[in-house]
mmCIF file of C-alpha atoms in Angstrom:
data_model
loop_
_atom_site.group_PDB
_atom_site.id
_atom_site.type_symbol
_atom_site.label_atom_id
_atom_site.label_comp_id
_atom_site.label_asym_id
_atom_site.label_seq_id
_atom_site.Cartn_x
_atom_site.Cartn_y
_atom_site.Cartn_z
ATOM 1 C CA ASN F 106 26.442 7.519 14.882
ATOM 2 C CA ILE F 107 25.657 3.719 13.938
ATOM 3 C CA GLN F 108 24.776 2.189 16.929
ATOM 4 C CA THR F 109 22.053 -0.489 15.966
ATOM 5 C CA ALA F 110 22.989 -4.183 15.518
ATOM 6 C CA GLU F 111 22.215 -4.080 11.906
ATOM 7 C CA ALA F 112 24.822 -5.096 8.839
ATOM 8 C CA ILE F 113 24.785 -2.398 6.308
ATOM 9 C CA SER F 114 27.756 -2.035 3.906
ATOM 10 C CA THR F 115 28.464 1.310 1.961
ATOM 11 C CA LEU F 116 30.496 1.445 -1.126
ATOM 12 C CA VAL F 117 32.082 3.844 -3.784
ATOM 13 C CA LEU F 118 31.838 3.056 -7.515
ATOM 14 C CA ALA F 119 34.658 4.953 -9.071
ATOM 15 C CA ASP F 120 33.261 5.299 -12.503
ATOM 16 C CA CYS F 121 30.231 3.896 -15.065
ATOM 17 C CA TYR F 122 32.708 0.535 -15.244
ATOM 18 C CA ASP F 123 33.179 -0.067 -11.757
ATOM 19 C CA ASP F 124 30.584 -2.856 -11.242
ATOM 20 C CA ILE F 125 32.188 -3.865 -7.555
ATOM 21 C CA GLY F 126 33.381 -0.952 -5.955
ATOM 22 C CA THR F 127 35.125 0.039 -2.940
ATOM 23 C CA LEU F 128 33.535 -0.539 0.603
ATOM 24 C CA THR F 129 33.836 2.426 2.467
ATOM 25 C CA TYR F 130 30.970 2.419 5.391
ATOM 26 C CA ASN F 131 29.520 -0.212 7.586
ATOM 27 C CA GLU F 132 27.006 -0.647 10.439
ATOM 28 C CA ALA F 133 30.598 0.079 13.014
ATOM 29 C CA SER F 134 31.342 3.873 11.808
ATOM 30 C CA THR F 135 31.086 6.469 13.895
ATOM 31 C CA SER F 136 31.913 9.358 11.835
ATOM 32 C CA ASP F 137 32.724 10.102 8.343
ATOM 33 C CA THR F 138 36.170 9.494 9.091
ATOM 34 C CA ASP F 139 35.849 6.448 10.297
ATOM 35 C CA THR F 140 36.615 4.509 7.085
ATOM 36 C CA ILE F 141 37.734 0.450 5.852
ATOM 37 C CA GLY F 142 40.481 -0.610 4.630
ATOM 38 C CA SER F 143 42.235 2.853 4.573
ATOM 39 C CA SER F 144 39.663 4.234 1.774
ATOM 40 C CA SER F 145 39.181 7.765 1.583
ATOM 41 C CA SER F 146 36.269 9.485 3.084
ATOM 42 C CA ASP F 147 33.341 10.108 1.132
ATOM 43 C CA ALA F 148 30.267 12.552 1.894
ATOM 44 C CA GLN F 149 27.663 10.576 0.073
ATOM 45 C CA ALA F 150 28.395 7.382 0.876
ATOM 46 C CA TRP F 151 28.581 8.886 4.868
ATOM 47 C CA GLU F 152 24.949 10.258 3.850
ATOM 48 C CA VAL F 153 23.359 6.714 2.453
ATOM 49 C CA THR F 154 24.854 5.142 5.369
ATOM 50 C CA GLY F 155 23.125 7.055 7.820
ATOM 51 C CA TYR F 156 19.809 6.959 5.928
ATOM 52 C CA THR F 157 19.986 3.407 5.556
ATOM 53 C CA ASP F 158 20.027 2.856 9.471
ATOM 54 C CA LEU F 159 17.227 5.191 9.927
ATOM 55 C CA VAL F 160 15.453 3.178 7.876
ATOM 56 C CA TYR F 161 16.174 0.029 9.347
ATOM 57 C CA ASP F 162 15.500 1.711 12.771
ATOM 58 C CA TYR F 163 12.259 2.587 11.444
ATOM 59 C CA TYR F 164 10.980 -0.786 10.308
ATOM 60 C CA PHE F 165 12.725 -2.377 13.375
ATOM 61 C CA ASP F 166 11.191 0.323 16.109
ATOM 62 C CA THR F 167 7.731 -0.068 14.146
ATOM 63 C CA PHE F 168 7.092 -3.480 13.205
ATOM 64 C CA GLY F 169 9.541 -5.564 14.678
ATOM 65 C CA ARG F 170 11.183 -5.805 11.373
ATOM 66 C CA ASP F 171 15.116 -7.007 11.413
ATOM 67 C CA SER F 172 15.816 -5.718 7.174
ATOM 68 C CA TYR F 173 13.728 -6.119 4.683
ATOM 69 C CA ASP F 174 13.940 -10.362 4.504
ATOM 70 C CA ASP F 175 12.641 -10.264 7.542
ATOM 71 C CA THR F 176 9.115 -12.399 6.375
ATOM 72 C CA ASP F 177 8.159 -13.540 10.016
ATOM 73 C CA PRO F 178 8.772 -11.502 12.922
ATOM 74 C CA ASP F 179 8.584 -14.219 15.579
ATOM 75 C CA ASP F 180 11.818 -16.089 14.155
ATOM 76 C CA THR F 181 14.549 -14.880 15.133
ATOM 77 C CA THR F 182 16.565 -16.786 12.229
ATOM 78 C CA ASP F 183 14.706 -15.088 9.568
ATOM 79 C CA GLY F 184 15.574 -11.335 8.221
ATOM 80 C CA GLY F 185 19.019 -9.790 9.171
ATOM 81 C CA GLY F 186 19.935 -8.815 5.373
ATOM 82 C CA THR F 187 22.939 -6.739 4.636
ATOM 83 C CA LEU F 188 21.517 -3.213 3.349
ATOM 84 C CA GLU F 189 23.797 -3.155 0.998
ATOM 85 C CA SER F 190 24.466 0.370 -1.355
ATOM 86 C CA ASP F 191 26.199 1.483 -4.713
ATOM 87 C CA THR F 192 27.159 5.548 -4.123
ATOM 88 C CA HIS F 193 28.111 7.656 -7.357
ATOM 89 C CA GLN F 194 26.642 5.166 -9.610
ATOM 90 C CA GLU F 195 26.862 6.220 -13.741
ATOM 91 C CA ALA F 196 24.878 5.350 -16.712
ATOM 92 C CA VAL F 197 26.802 3.919 -19.970
ATOM 93 C CA SER F 198 26.856 5.767 -23.242
ATOM 94 C CA GLY F 199 28.661 4.717 -25.938
ATOM 95 C CA ALA F 200 32.447 5.019 -24.581
ATOM 96 C CA SER F 201 31.456 7.473 -21.875
ATOM 97 C CA CYS F 202 30.422 7.646 -18.113
ATOM 98 C CA ILE F 203 27.274 9.900 -17.741
ATOM 99 C CA GLN F 204 25.414 11.097 -14.787
ATOM 100 C CA TRP F 205 22.166 8.409 -13.447
ATOM 101 C CA GLU F 206 19.583 10.649 -12.246
ATOM 102 C CA ASN F 207 18.260 8.546 -10.419
ATOM 103 C CA ALA F 208 18.228 5.421 -7.215
ATOM 104 C CA ALA F 209 17.148 2.285 -7.848
ATOM 105 C CA TRP F 210 16.800 -1.114 -4.993
ATOM 106 C CA GLU F 211 18.140 -3.894 -7.013
ATOM 107 C CA PRO F 212 15.695 -7.190 -6.625
ATOM 108 C CA THR F 213 18.086 -10.056 -8.289
ATOM 109 C CA ASP F 214 21.144 -8.058 -7.076
ATOM 110 C CA ARG F 215 19.575 -7.126 -3.946
ATOM 111 C CA ILE F 216 22.028 -3.651 -3.467
ATOM 112 C CA MET F 217 20.760 -0.063 -3.633
ATOM 113 C CA ARG F 218 22.375 1.822 -6.417
ATOM 114 C CA TYR F 219 22.320 6.296 -5.845
ATOM 115 C CA GLY F 220 23.526 8.885 -8.755
ATOM 116 C CA GLU F 221 25.434 11.364 -8.407
ATOM 117 C CA ASP F 222 23.952 13.174 -5.281
ATOM 118 C CA TYR F 223 20.381 11.237 -5.469
ATOM 119 C CA ILE F 224 19.946 10.959 -2.133
ATOM 120 C CA THR F 225 17.301 12.310 -0.099
ATOM 121 C CA LEU F 226 16.068 9.925 3.307
ATOM 122 C CA ASP F 227 12.905 9.513 1.821
ATOM 123 C CA VAL F 228 14.386 8.350 -1.747
ATOM 124 C CA THR F 229 16.299 6.175 0.708
ATOM 125 C CA GLY F 230 13.087 5.087 2.390
ATOM 126 C CA HIS F 231 10.965 4.357 -0.985
ATOM 127 C CA GLU F 232 13.762 2.298 -2.578
ATOM 128 C CA LEU F 233 14.224 0.135 -0.108
ATOM 129 C CA THR F 234 10.465 0.079 0.702
ATOM 130 C CA HIS F 235 11.028 -1.897 -2.550
ATOM 131 C CA ALA F 236 13.234 -4.205 -0.839
ATOM 132 C CA VAL F 237 10.540 -4.717 2.104
ATOM 133 C CA VAL F 238 7.649 -4.829 -0.758
ATOM 134 C CA GLN F 239 9.781 -8.189 -3.124
ATOM 135 C CA TYR F 240 10.183 -9.724 0.662
ATOM 136 C CA ALA F 241 6.508 -8.828 2.077
ATOM 137 C CA VAL F 242 4.295 -10.003 -0.871
ATOM 138 C CA GLY F 243 6.825 -12.497 -3.265
ATOM 139 C CA THR F 244 7.635 -15.805 -3.368
ATOM 140 C CA THR F 245 10.568 -16.071 -4.285
ATOM 141 C CA ASP F 246 13.818 -13.347 -3.963
ATOM 142 C CA ASP F 247 13.181 -12.233 -7.821
ATOM 143 C CA ASP F 248 9.270 -12.006 -6.878
ATOM 144 C CA THR F 249 6.907 -8.516 -5.675
ATOM 145 C CA LEU F 250 3.978 -6.751 -6.592
ATOM 146 C CA THR F 251 4.718 -7.736 -10.831
ATOM 147 C CA TYR F 252 6.071 -4.094 -11.422
ATOM 148 C CA GLU F 253 3.760 -3.359 -14.382
ATOM 149 C CA TYR F 254 0.623 -1.467 -14.248
ATOM 150 C CA GLU F 255 -1.738 -1.223 -11.493
ATOM 151 C CA THR F 256 0.150 -3.627 -9.618
ATOM 152 C CA GLY F 257 3.564 -1.582 -10.429
ATOM 153 C CA ALA F 258 1.913 1.620 -9.561
ATOM 154 C CA LEU F 259 1.248 0.109 -6.305
ATOM 155 C CA ASN F 260 4.798 -1.594 -5.482
ATOM 156 C CA GLU F 261 5.677 2.684 -6.392
ATOM 157 C CA SER F 262 2.863 3.822 -4.411
ATOM 158 C CA TYR F 263 4.094 1.663 -0.955
ATOM 159 C CA ALA F 264 7.060 2.626 -1.744
ATOM 160 C CA ASP F 265 6.123 6.503 -1.689
ATOM 161 C CA VAL F 266 4.110 6.226 1.123
ATOM 162 C CA PHE F 267 6.162 4.342 3.615
ATOM 163 C CA GLY F 268 9.620 6.898 2.213
ATOM 164 C CA GLU F 269 7.106 9.594 3.696
ATOM 165 C CA PHE F 270 6.159 8.066 7.045
ATOM 166 C CA ILE F 271 9.989 7.593 7.410
ATOM 167 C CA GLU F 272 10.862 11.167 6.564
ATOM 168 C CA LEU F 273 8.019 12.136 9.012
ATOM 169 C CA ALA F 274 9.268 9.697 11.406
ATOM 170 C CA ASN F 275 12.004 11.155 11.518
ATOM 171 C CA GLY F 276 11.103 14.779 12.074
ATOM 172 C CA GLY F 277 10.456 15.586 8.347
ATOM 173 C CA THR F 278 8.127 18.770 7.826
ATOM 174 C CA GLY F 279 4.930 17.040 6.769
ATOM 175 C CA ASP F 280 4.841 18.491 3.705
ATOM 176 C CA TRP F 281 3.965 15.268 2.070
ATOM 177 C CA GLN F 282 6.196 15.417 -1.138
ATOM 178 C CA HIS F 283 8.445 12.962 -2.672
ATOM 179 C CA ARG F 284 11.846 14.212 -3.335
ATOM 180 C CA GLU F 285 11.884 17.521 -2.210
ATOM 181 C CA ASP F 286 15.233 17.947 -0.305
ATOM 182 C CA TYR F 287 16.828 17.036 -3.813
ATOM 183 C CA VAL F 288 18.507 19.995 -5.686
ATOM 184 C CA ASP F 289 15.838 19.602 -8.393
ATOM 185 C CA GLY F 290 12.973 19.543 -5.981
ATOM 186 C CA ALA F 291 9.935 17.576 -5.232
ATOM 187 C CA ASN F 292 8.958 14.888 -8.348
ATOM 188 C CA ARG F 293 5.153 13.605 -6.520
ATOM 189 C CA ASP F 294 2.952 15.400 -4.176
ATOM 190 C CA PHE F 295 0.211 13.484 -2.453
ATOM 191 C CA GLU F 296 -2.071 16.283 -1.570
ATOM 192 C CA ASP F 297 -1.307 17.511 -5.032
ATOM 193 C CA PRO F 298 -0.529 14.693 -7.633
ATOM 194 C CA ASN F 299 -1.419 16.982 -10.604
ATOM 195 C CA MET F 300 1.246 19.463 -9.360
ATOM 196 C CA GLY F 301 -0.719 21.754 -12.142
ATOM 197 C CA ALA F 302 1.426 19.443 -15.007
ATOM 198 C CA TYR F 303 -0.374 17.028 -15.556
ATOM 199 C CA ASP F 304 -2.320 16.194 -19.093
ATOM 200 C CA GLU F 305 -2.827 12.797 -20.339
ATOM 201 C CA THR F 306 -3.168 14.184 -23.724
ATOM 202 C CA LEU F 307 0.697 15.614 -24.221
ATOM 203 C CA SER F 308 3.730 13.283 -23.947
ATOM 204 C CA TYR F 309 6.181 13.840 -21.019
ATOM 205 C CA ASP F 310 7.812 16.514 -19.929
ATOM 206 C CA ALA F 311 10.300 17.172 -17.008
ATOM 207 C CA THR F 312 9.352 20.871 -16.653
ATOM 208 C CA THR F 313 5.656 20.865 -18.270
ATOM 209 C CA ASN F 314 4.072 17.999 -18.246
ATOM 210 C CA TYR F 315 5.201 15.851 -15.157
ATOM 211 C CA GLY F 316 2.423 15.710 -12.786
ATOM 212 C CA GLN F 317 0.443 12.396 -12.113
ATOM 213 C CA PRO F 318 -3.513 11.574 -11.936
ATOM 214 C CA ALA F 319 -5.427 12.027 -8.740
ATOM 215 C CA HIS F 320 -8.166 10.562 -10.176
ATOM 216 C CA MET F 321 -9.298 6.851 -11.805
ATOM 217 C CA ASP F 322 -10.937 9.165 -14.197
ATOM 218 C CA GLU F 323 -7.912 10.412 -15.051
ATOM 219 C CA LYS F 324 -5.855 7.832 -14.517
ATOM 220 C CA ALA F 325 -2.835 6.819 -17.499
ATOM 221 C CA ASP F 326 -2.917 4.719 -19.903
ATOM 222 C CA VAL F 327 -0.147 2.977 -22.452
ATOM 223 C CA ILE F 328 -1.781 4.604 -25.380
ATOM 224 C CA ASP F 329 -1.423 8.231 -24.091
ATOM 225 C CA PRO F 330 1.411 10.455 -25.104
ATOM 226 C CA VAL F 331 1.917 11.146 -21.439
ATOM 227 C CA CYS F 332 3.062 7.478 -21.088
ATOM 228 C CA ASP F 333 3.569 6.548 -24.559
ATOM 229 C CA SER F 334 6.304 9.068 -24.946
ATOM 230 C CA LEU F 335 8.565 7.033 -21.760
ATOM 231 C CA GLU F 336 10.895 3.990 -22.429
ATOM 232 C CA ASP F 337 8.402 0.312 -22.563
ATOM 233 C CA ASP F 338 5.508 3.220 -21.202
ATOM 234 C CA ASP F 339 6.738 3.205 -18.265
ATOM 235 C CA ASN F 340 5.719 -0.167 -17.436
ATOM 236 C CA GLY F 341 2.528 0.651 -17.819
ATOM 237 C CA CYS F 342 2.325 4.449 -16.821
ATOM 238 C CA ILE F 343 3.359 2.868 -13.191
ATOM 239 C CA HIS F 344 5.245 6.081 -12.207
ATOM 240 C CA PHE F 345 2.006 7.989 -12.652
ATOM 241 C CA ASN F 346 -0.929 6.062 -11.772
ATOM 242 C CA SER F 347 0.581 6.093 -8.100
ATOM 243 C CA GLY F 348 -0.344 9.408 -7.415
ATOM 244 C CA ILE F 349 -4.484 7.611 -7.168
ATOM 245 C CA THR F 350 -3.580 5.549 -4.406
ATOM 246 C CA ASN F 351 -1.138 8.226 -3.006
ATOM 247 C CA ASN F 352 -3.744 11.025 -2.433
ATOM 248 C CA ALA F 353 -5.854 8.216 -0.877
ATOM 249 C CA LEU F 354 -3.487 7.925 1.640
ATOM 250 C CA TYR F 355 -3.323 11.840 2.253
ATOM 251 C CA LEU F 356 -7.117 12.285 2.264
ATOM 252 C CA LEU F 357 -6.628 9.155 5.013
ATOM 253 C CA ILE F 358 -4.458 11.407 7.252
ATOM 254 C CA GLU F 359 -4.847 14.677 6.285
ATOM 255 C CA GLY F 360 -8.226 15.170 5.166
ATOM 256 C CA GLY F 361 -9.528 17.633 2.251
ATOM 257 C CA THR F 362 -10.620 17.555 -1.430
ATOM 258 C CA ASN F 363 -9.351 15.195 -4.376
ATOM 259 C CA SER F 364 -8.832 17.462 -6.756
ATOM 260 C CA TYR F 365 -10.841 15.982 -9.935
ATOM 261 C CA SER F 366 -13.958 14.132 -8.174
ATOM 262 C CA GLY F 367 -13.964 17.571 -5.740
ATOM 263 C CA ASP F 368 -15.528 14.793 -2.827
ATOM 264 C CA VAL F 369 -14.256 16.289 0.286
ATOM 265 C CA VAL F 370 -12.796 13.391 2.942
ATOM 266 C CA THR F 371 -12.787 14.326 6.972
ATOM 267 C CA GLY F 372 -9.449 12.215 7.638
ATOM 268 C CA GLY F 373 -8.220 12.283 10.882
ATOM 269 C CA VAL F 374 -6.834 8.899 11.100
ATOM 270 C CA PRO F 375 -3.583 9.202 12.767
ATOM 271 C CA ARG F 376 -0.218 8.675 11.042
ATOM 272 C CA GLU F 377 0.747 5.701 13.144
ATOM 273 C CA VAL F 378 -2.854 4.316 12.867
ATOM 274 C CA ALA F 379 -2.321 4.494 9.307
ATOM 275 C CA GLU F 380 0.829 3.472 8.915
ATOM 276 C CA GLU F 381 -0.410 0.029 11.032
ATOM 277 C CA ILE F 382 -3.018 -0.044 8.771
ATOM 278 C CA TYR F 383 -1.166 0.066 5.673
ATOM 279 C CA TYR F 384 1.564 -2.354 7.070
ATOM 280 C CA ARG F 385 -0.889 -5.308 7.539
ATOM 281 C CA ALA F 386 -2.310 -4.864 3.745
ATOM 282 C CA LEU F 387 1.132 -5.263 2.668
ATOM 283 C CA THR F 388 2.151 -8.048 4.713
ATOM 284 C CA THR F 389 -0.639 -9.691 5.094
ATOM 285 C CA TYR F 390 -3.405 -9.520 1.984
ATOM 286 C CA LEU F 391 -1.569 -8.217 -1.052
ATOM 287 C CA ASP F 392 -0.344 -10.315 -4.200
ATOM 288 C CA VAL F 393 2.178 -10.380 -6.674
ATOM 289 C CA ASP F 394 -1.027 -10.011 -8.729
ATOM 290 C CA SER F 395 -3.145 -7.332 -6.508
ATOM 291 C CA ASP F 396 -4.708 -4.398 -8.202
ATOM 292 C CA PHE F 397 -6.287 -0.723 -6.850
ATOM 293 C CA ASP F 398 -9.268 -2.588 -5.903
ATOM 294 C CA ASP F 399 -7.262 -5.256 -4.000
ATOM 295 C CA ALA F 400 -5.883 -2.081 -2.236
ATOM 296 C CA TYR F 401 -8.795 -0.848 -0.915
ATOM 297 C CA ASP F 402 -10.332 -4.645 0.127
ATOM 298 C CA ALA F 403 -6.636 -5.141 2.002
ATOM 299 C CA THR F 404 -6.824 -1.619 3.224
ATOM 300 C CA MET F 405 -10.228 -1.672 4.664
ATOM 301 C CA GLN F 406 -9.544 -5.148 5.978
ATOM 302 C CA SER F 407 -6.334 -4.504 7.720
ATOM 303 C CA CYS F 408 -8.491 -1.413 9.583
ATOM 304 C CA LEU F 409 -11.745 -4.216 10.776
ATOM 305 C CA ASP F 410 -9.073 -6.613 11.910
ATOM 306 C CA LEU F 411 -7.399 -3.623 14.006
ATOM 307 C CA ASN F 412 -10.760 -2.575 15.297
ATOM 308 C CA ALA F 413 -11.617 -6.190 16.029
ATOM 309 C CA SER F 414 -8.582 -6.252 17.774
ATOM 310 C CA ASP F 415 -9.193 -3.126 20.072
ATOM 311 C CA SER F 416 -11.883 -0.708 19.271
ATOM 312 C CA THR F 417 -10.608 1.889 21.265
ATOM 313 C CA THR F 418 -7.557 2.739 19.539
ATOM 314 C CA TYR F 419 -9.455 1.834 16.216
ATOM 315 C CA PRO F 420 -12.479 2.866 16.167
ATOM 316 C CA VAL F 421 -14.680 2.052 13.456
ATOM 317 C CA SER F 422 -14.471 5.582 12.152
ATOM 318 C CA TYR F 423 -10.900 5.257 10.762
ATOM 319 C CA CYS F 424 -12.578 2.687 8.805
ATOM 320 C CA GLU F 425 -15.332 4.791 7.690
ATOM 321 C CA SER F 426 -12.030 6.827 6.493
ATOM 322 C CA VAL F 427 -10.365 4.322 4.341
ATOM 323 C CA PHE F 428 -13.967 4.051 2.531
ATOM 324 C CA ASP F 429 -13.871 7.816 2.172
ATOM 325 C CA ALA F 430 -10.810 8.825 1.066
ATOM 326 C CA PHE F 431 -10.397 5.684 -1.427
ATOM 327 C CA ALA F 432 -13.837 6.220 -2.817
ATOM 328 C CA ALA F 433 -12.752 9.628 -3.253
ATOM 329 C CA VAL F 434 -9.965 8.854 -6.009
ATOM 330 C CA GLY F 435 -12.721 6.869 -7.991
ATOM 331 C CA ILE F 436 -11.144 3.497 -6.394
ATOM 332 C CA ASN F 437 -13.581 0.662 -6.507
ATOM 333 C CA THR F 438 -14.542 0.774 -2.531
ATOM 334 C CA ASP F 439 -17.441 -1.736 -2.661
ATOM 335 C CA ALA F 440 -20.025 -0.368 -0.754
ATOM 336 C CA SER F 441 -21.775 -3.642 0.551
ATOM 337 C CA TYR F 442 -18.600 -5.095 1.449
ATOM 338 C CA ALA F 443 -17.389 -2.597 3.383
ATOM 339 C CA TRP F 444 -20.782 -1.488 4.816
ATOM 340 C CA ALA F 445 -21.625 -4.959 6.029
ATOM 341 C CA ASN F 446 -18.603 -5.274 7.718
ATOM 342 C CA ILE F 447 -18.811 -1.691 9.377
ATOM 343 C CA SER F 448 -21.876 -2.177 10.837
ATOM 344 C CA THR F 449 -22.093 -5.689 12.472
ATOM 345 C CA SER F 450 -18.809 -7.243 13.351
ATOM 346 C CA ALA F 451 -15.321 -6.590 12.343
ATOM 347 C CA THR F 452 -14.249 -10.186 12.706
ATOM 348 C CA THR F 453 -16.278 -11.735 10.053
ATOM 349 C CA GLY F 454 -15.185 -9.729 7.239
ATOM 350 C CA THR F 455 -12.871 -10.943 5.068
ATOM 351 C CA ALA F 456 -11.488 -9.278 2.331
ATOM 352 C CA PRO F 457 -11.923 -10.720 -1.415
ATOM 353 C CA VAL F 458 -8.266 -10.414 -2.254
ATOM 354 C CA ALA F 459 -6.955 -12.355 -5.169
#
């Protein structure tokens, strides 16, 4: 049941020419037959409504964030934006409607769009996290982590990361994969970004070359066939290169070996602590032009901040693990900055984030 006070509007689109939709469920709906305006029940719309509720609850219960547009948890007049979703989204092909196998957050319209059956909890968490990123980092309604190159890859990575956090917080199995519950299976893997199917020298192929780089030395570039073969070069290979920072998060928590560098990371940072570190990095230190180096600085500084506030709950070893995880994936960890602050006082450090 939808029991929280958030505002939810879930609409059903009739076809690819329908840009209005029929409001079917809201935050007061209590079953898949309790519809609005005498419209018929819709299983996909009901599923979206339930997942949207879980995403809202996660951000509110974990960080006190009242919807995606809450930029100041201490301001009761801030936030509370309606979580609006369109379901059964299709694409136009000539004079026909065809299946759109995707989901997306539309930053200008501030609405979620779901293709036919393209609905899982981590997909909903991913897309609504794009909305959170927009208001956490951007300076206007249309601003966000710039959606291209490393900055765009960070946008995608934070969406993946919090999508996984949301799934885990709601009983997920901890497989560290994105979209694994969709009929076509996972399309990203935090532990093994390559997924046995990544070669930047070959064109992208949905069945044979769809993986991601796990290390900066195999990062995709717009001139590489894997990226160049996609529309608009995937905005600078953003859906590929997010695998690098995804793997850093995995190593931070679970530990393991980076598949490219062979570096072994002990990990062991509790998920709940990693959530706090990453949320603070996103909402406090990143800006619209931040790149991978900035993400490391922001993550390290956030860990140092927490350590300074409570060294028992957030021991300095967690910050050492941040260093190890980002170093393992080849991101510039600026050892002199990190270790100078770790070895002296966390309260004196300031991350050089642009």
